[in-house]
C-alpha cells in the first residue's frame, strides 16, 4: 500500500456520514481541570478508568468513526494487559492522537499564541503509528480582542499548522488541522466571522505552500459565533448562516470533512448549531460533522463522578450525546430528542 492509499483509506474511514469524532485527548492540565469539577483527583489510574469507560461504551461505533486520544492513553493497558485502545480498533473506530505540546505566548507579539511540538514530531509520529494511531491532531488558538490576533499571529500559526500537516502526511498519518478561534470574550458574531475568515485563508495558503494534499486533511474549526460574554445571543440559524458563509469563502471543496469543535458551548447548543448547519446546507462539498470534546463528555463526567465503576450510566450519557450529534450531522435532530435516554 502506498502512503497515498493509506491516507485515503484513513480519511474514508473517518469521514462517514452520520458519524463524528470523539475528542478524548485532554492533556494533563486540562483533564485535571475537568476532573476537579467532579472532585476527582487526576491520577494515572483515574484517567485510565475514565477513558476505558469511554472507549468500551457499547454501540459507540454506530455514531463515532474516530477517537482522538492523549499520548498517555496509548500506553495504558487494562488490568489484563490489553491496550486500552484495542476496544476502539476492534470495532473499526479509527485511533488518532494529539501530537501538539500545548500553547504559549508568541514571542514579541503579546496577545498572540503559538503551539509547540514540531521538534521531534516525525519520531513521535512513528512511535504513535506503531501503537495503532492513523491520524493526528494539532490545535492552534486565537484569542479575539480589539487588536488580536495580529497579522503576525495569524501567519505564524498557519505556518506551524501546515508544517505539522506536511510531516504527518509524509509518514502516512492523516492530519486533523485545528485552528480554534476562542469563544472567550465579548466580541460580536461579525468580529468572529472576520477573524475566522482571515485565519482560514492563511491556513489554506500555508497548506498549499507546504504541498499538503487537501484530500487527506480533516479540518477542525470553531463555529462562527459571538463571544460568550457578548450581550446578544445569536440563534442557531444565524450561527449556521455565518459559519457557512465563512467556510464557503475559504475552504476548498477538496477538503473531505469539516468536524467542528464545541469550544465551550453547552452540549445541547453544540448539537443544535451543528444541526442548523447541516439543515441549511444539504449539498455541501464537505461532510459537516463534529469532533467535540466537552460537548460529548460533560454529561459523561457528571454521570460518572469517579464512582460509577461499572460505567453504565456514564456510558449511556455518552451514547445519548453521540446519537444526537449523529442525527445533527444528518440535519435530523430535534430539541425534543433531548428528553430521550
Ligand atoms: C479535548 O480537549 C483537547 C485537548 O485540549 P488541551 O490541549 O487544552 O488539553 C482539545 O484540543 C479539543 O480537542 C478541542 O479544543 C475541541 O474540544 P471542545 O471541548 O472545544 O469540543
XYZ file of C-alpha atoms and ligand atoms in Angstrom:
362
model
C 0.000 0.000 0.000
C 1.399 3.434 -0.913
C 1.310 6.329 1.543
C -1.396 7.950 -0.601
C -3.555 4.798 -0.424
C -3.001 4.653 3.321
C -4.047 8.293 3.809
C -7.082 7.814 1.552
C -8.245 4.702 3.430
C -7.966 6.522 6.772
C -9.877 9.561 5.513
C -12.669 7.379 4.150
C -12.992 5.576 7.455
C -13.124 8.830 9.453
C -15.384 10.862 7.151
C -18.524 8.742 7.235
C -21.932 10.346 7.027
C -23.952 10.021 10.201
C -20.808 9.757 12.315
C -18.317 12.079 14.002
C -15.205 12.185 16.153
C -14.908 11.926 19.939
C -12.106 14.194 21.228
C -10.753 12.499 24.357
C -7.259 13.947 24.094
C -7.208 16.269 27.094
C -3.639 16.966 28.168
C -2.711 16.532 31.856
C -3.620 20.120 32.915
C -6.938 20.015 31.012
C -8.111 16.637 32.324
C -7.156 17.766 35.847
C -9.495 20.763 35.362
C -12.327 18.535 34.090
C -11.894 16.045 36.964
C -11.720 18.893 39.527
C -15.277 19.869 38.501
C -16.481 16.481 39.804
C -13.957 16.388 42.668
C -11.941 13.509 41.238
C -8.171 13.501 41.536
C -6.313 13.296 38.222
C -4.205 10.179 38.815
C -2.996 7.868 36.032
C -5.355 5.194 37.369
C -8.405 7.517 37.348
C -7.607 8.733 33.839
C -7.270 5.136 32.704
C -10.586 4.123 34.332
C -12.414 7.092 32.791
C -11.037 6.602 29.299
C -11.640 2.846 29.435
C -15.261 3.661 30.175
C -15.438 5.963 27.132
C -13.720 3.524 24.775
C -15.774 0.471 25.767
C -19.191 2.161 25.558
C -21.457 -0.349 23.749
C -22.526 0.603 20.221
C -20.214 3.649 20.156
C -19.175 2.626 16.647
C -22.695 3.374 15.390
C -22.133 7.116 15.871
C -18.398 7.627 16.297
C -15.973 6.876 13.465
C -12.793 8.054 15.194
C -11.407 8.927 18.624
C -8.584 11.364 19.405
C -6.578 10.123 22.365
C -3.909 11.683 24.541
C -0.414 10.203 24.262
C -0.577 8.698 27.778
C -3.699 6.692 26.870
C -1.910 4.907 24.023
C 0.491 3.374 26.530
C -2.179 2.391 29.077
C -3.492 -1.142 29.413
C -6.434 -2.859 31.041
C -5.798 -4.980 34.144
C -5.482 -7.952 31.765
C -2.634 -6.227 29.907
C -4.641 -5.349 26.778
C -4.013 -1.872 25.291
C -6.887 0.430 26.214
C -7.293 1.456 22.600
C -7.954 -2.110 21.386
C -11.634 -1.724 22.213
C -11.817 1.054 19.587
C -9.736 -0.510 16.865
C -11.504 -3.891 17.124
C -14.814 -2.129 16.417
C -13.487 -0.251 13.383
C -13.124 3.090 15.188
C -10.037 4.893 13.895
C -7.471 5.838 16.532
C -5.790 9.239 16.481
C -3.510 11.117 18.846
C -2.975 14.719 19.881
C 0.617 15.496 18.934
C 0.957 19.174 19.791
C 2.622 20.085 23.053
C 0.326 22.909 24.077
C 0.321 26.655 23.541
C 2.131 29.664 24.949
C 2.674 33.334 24.109
C 4.136 34.158 20.695
C 7.415 35.967 21.433
C 7.325 39.753 20.831
C 3.633 39.571 19.922
C 1.760 39.862 23.203
C -1.845 38.815 22.641
C -0.983 36.103 20.113
C -0.400 32.464 20.978
C 1.606 29.754 19.290
C 1.572 25.968 19.655
C 4.726 23.965 20.383
C 5.822 20.469 19.380
C 7.364 20.469 15.886
C 10.779 19.345 17.196
C 10.940 15.550 17.142
C 7.461 15.293 15.609
C 8.472 12.731 12.948
C 9.908 10.354 15.564
C 6.848 10.691 17.796
C 4.512 10.039 14.842
C 6.390 6.830 14.036
C 6.038 5.686 17.649
C 2.319 6.523 17.771
C 1.792 4.742 14.456
C 3.392 1.607 15.878
C 0.867 1.907 18.737
C -2.046 1.931 16.281
C -2.631 5.650 15.559
C -3.646 6.508 11.990
C -4.310 10.196 12.356
C -3.044 13.095 14.450
C -4.388 16.360 15.796
C -2.748 19.754 16.316
C -4.540 22.775 17.736
C -3.668 26.467 17.365
C -5.651 29.009 19.388
C -6.611 32.579 18.556
C -7.893 34.886 21.296
C -10.024 37.749 19.944
C -9.534 41.285 21.270
C -9.737 44.674 19.547
C -6.197 44.206 18.156
C -5.605 40.463 18.204
C -4.992 38.018 16.676
C -2.474 40.100 14.732
C -1.272 39.523 11.186
C 1.943 38.038 12.605
C -0.019 35.702 14.895
C -2.280 34.510 12.101
C 0.670 33.860 9.741
C 2.847 32.120 12.365
C 0.015 29.818 13.440
C -0.866 28.944 9.838
C 2.762 28.157 9.046
C 3.014 25.894 12.099
C -0.195 24.029 11.238
C 0.993 23.476 7.676
C 4.438 22.234 8.774
C 2.751 19.779 11.160
C 0.342 18.593 8.432
C 3.196 18.043 5.965
C 5.172 15.906 8.449
C 2.048 13.845 9.176
C 1.299 13.144 5.529
C 4.941 12.232 4.844
C 4.507 9.476 7.462
C 1.126 8.214 6.265
C -0.752 9.890 9.129
C -3.861 11.967 8.341
C -3.580 15.414 9.969
C -6.526 17.000 11.731
C -5.839 20.709 11.397
C -7.461 22.620 14.262
C -7.335 26.425 14.151
C -9.584 27.426 17.075
C -10.821 30.997 17.338
C -11.748 31.059 21.009
C -15.225 31.813 22.307
C -13.766 33.776 25.282
C -14.579 37.492 25.275
C -17.405 39.856 24.431
C -16.834 40.142 20.674
C -19.724 40.127 18.220
C -20.574 37.381 15.732
C -19.417 39.705 12.916
C -15.985 40.096 14.538
C -15.686 36.306 14.943
C -16.602 35.930 11.250
C -13.860 38.390 10.200
C -11.211 36.703 12.334
C -12.226 33.154 11.311
C -12.147 34.165 7.644
C -8.640 35.644 7.994
C -7.458 32.571 9.914
C -8.849 30.040 7.419
C -7.491 31.987 4.449
C -3.994 31.953 5.962
C -4.236 28.267 6.910
C -5.120 27.183 3.369
C -2.435 29.396 1.816
C 0.123 27.768 4.130
C -1.155 24.238 3.403
C -0.692 24.950 -0.317
C 2.798 26.373 0.266
C 3.812 23.187 2.088
C 2.425 20.842 -0.619
C -0.143 19.320 1.739
C -2.754 17.197 -0.110
C -6.083 18.730 0.935
C -7.924 15.470 0.115
C -6.108 13.959 3.083
C -6.740 16.669 5.685
C -9.610 16.911 8.166
C -10.402 20.471 9.265
C -11.484 21.019 12.875
C -12.577 24.641 13.232
C -14.751 26.719 15.549
C -18.262 27.633 14.503
C -18.717 31.341 13.805
C -20.498 32.810 16.812
C -20.499 35.669 19.298
C -18.117 35.687 22.286
C -19.506 34.073 25.410
C -19.779 37.476 27.180
C -21.440 39.267 24.262
C -24.821 40.762 25.118
C -26.703 39.498 22.063
C -27.001 35.740 21.657
C -27.313 34.625 18.029
C -29.788 31.892 17.108
C -28.686 28.521 15.729
C -29.820 29.635 12.259
C -27.776 32.846 12.457
C -24.717 30.893 13.597
C -25.223 28.362 10.782
C -25.549 31.115 8.137
C -22.457 32.990 9.349
C -20.421 29.773 9.667
C -21.302 28.524 6.192
C -20.615 31.925 4.624
C -17.069 31.975 6.037
C -16.317 28.344 5.146
C -17.719 28.633 1.597
C -15.412 31.598 1.063
C -12.287 29.963 2.447
C -12.328 26.139 2.444
C -11.593 24.353 -0.856
C -14.032 21.630 -1.918
C -11.123 19.142 -1.855
C -11.329 19.011 1.955
C -13.327 15.827 2.713
C -14.702 16.734 6.113
C -15.131 19.692 8.441
C -15.512 18.429 12.018
C -16.424 21.321 14.302
C -15.116 21.661 17.861
C -17.578 22.590 20.591
C -15.400 25.292 22.175
C -17.334 25.729 25.421
C -20.887 25.605 24.062
C -23.325 23.536 26.105
C -23.878 20.028 24.733
C -27.409 20.830 23.508
C -26.311 24.145 21.969
C -23.448 22.496 20.051
C -25.831 19.830 18.719
C -28.491 22.372 17.711
C -25.917 24.501 15.887
C -24.467 21.500 14.026
C -27.985 20.510 13.041
C -28.762 24.014 11.723
C -25.526 23.978 9.712
C -26.441 20.672 8.058
C -30.119 21.515 7.602
C -29.263 24.713 5.739
C -26.529 23.202 3.534
C -27.626 19.745 2.359
C -25.468 19.911 -0.799
C -22.234 20.865 0.909
C -18.976 19.749 -0.785
C -17.652 18.637 2.614
C -19.086 16.359 5.264
C -20.136 18.701 8.081
C -19.722 16.833 11.332
C -18.412 17.055 14.894
C -15.180 16.484 16.783
C -16.477 17.502 20.181
C -14.635 17.168 23.472
C -16.633 18.915 26.173
C -19.987 18.755 24.358
C -19.751 14.950 24.293
C -18.075 14.392 27.647
C -19.639 16.894 30.053
C -22.721 14.730 30.773
C -20.483 11.647 30.987
C -18.335 13.189 33.720
C -21.471 14.271 35.600
C -22.857 10.730 35.481
C -19.531 9.106 36.337
C -18.379 11.235 39.315
C -15.394 8.899 39.643
C -17.655 6.460 41.462
C -19.635 4.530 38.918
C -17.093 1.773 38.394
C -19.347 -0.178 36.055
C -19.721 2.922 33.916
C -23.305 2.069 32.956
C -24.959 5.476 33.361
C -21.863 7.329 32.166
C -21.700 5.215 29.012
C -25.417 5.810 28.441
C -24.773 9.564 28.677
C -22.015 9.281 26.063
C -24.186 7.181 23.782
C -27.035 9.678 24.008
C -24.867 12.670 23.017
C -23.138 10.680 20.272
C -26.537 9.608 18.878
C -27.969 13.151 18.946
C -24.882 14.592 17.265
C -25.016 11.861 14.626
C -28.624 12.957 13.986
C -27.441 16.587 13.771
C -24.832 15.541 11.211
C -27.745 14.465 9.026
C -29.794 17.601 9.852
C -32.333 15.319 11.554
C -32.018 16.472 15.183
C -34.941 17.973 17.083
C -34.650 19.531 20.564
C -37.464 17.190 21.677
C -34.946 14.328 21.294
C -33.123 15.691 24.365
C -35.840 14.127 26.545
C -34.975 10.614 25.336
C -32.489 8.316 27.149
C -10.350 17.523 24.389
O -9.511 18.652 24.501
C -8.488 18.754 23.518
C -7.144 18.950 24.148
O -7.134 20.189 24.773
P -5.834 20.653 25.614
O -4.692 20.637 24.693
O -6.226 22.025 26.076
O -5.704 19.701 26.725
C -8.795 19.918 22.565
O -7.846 20.092 21.554
C -10.093 19.636 21.944
O -9.941 18.536 21.069
C -10.614 20.811 21.184
O -10.385 22.018 21.848
C -12.096 20.646 20.993
O -12.655 20.352 22.240
P -14.030 21.044 22.601
O -14.248 20.708 24.048
O -13.811 22.500 22.376
O -15.027 20.401 21.666
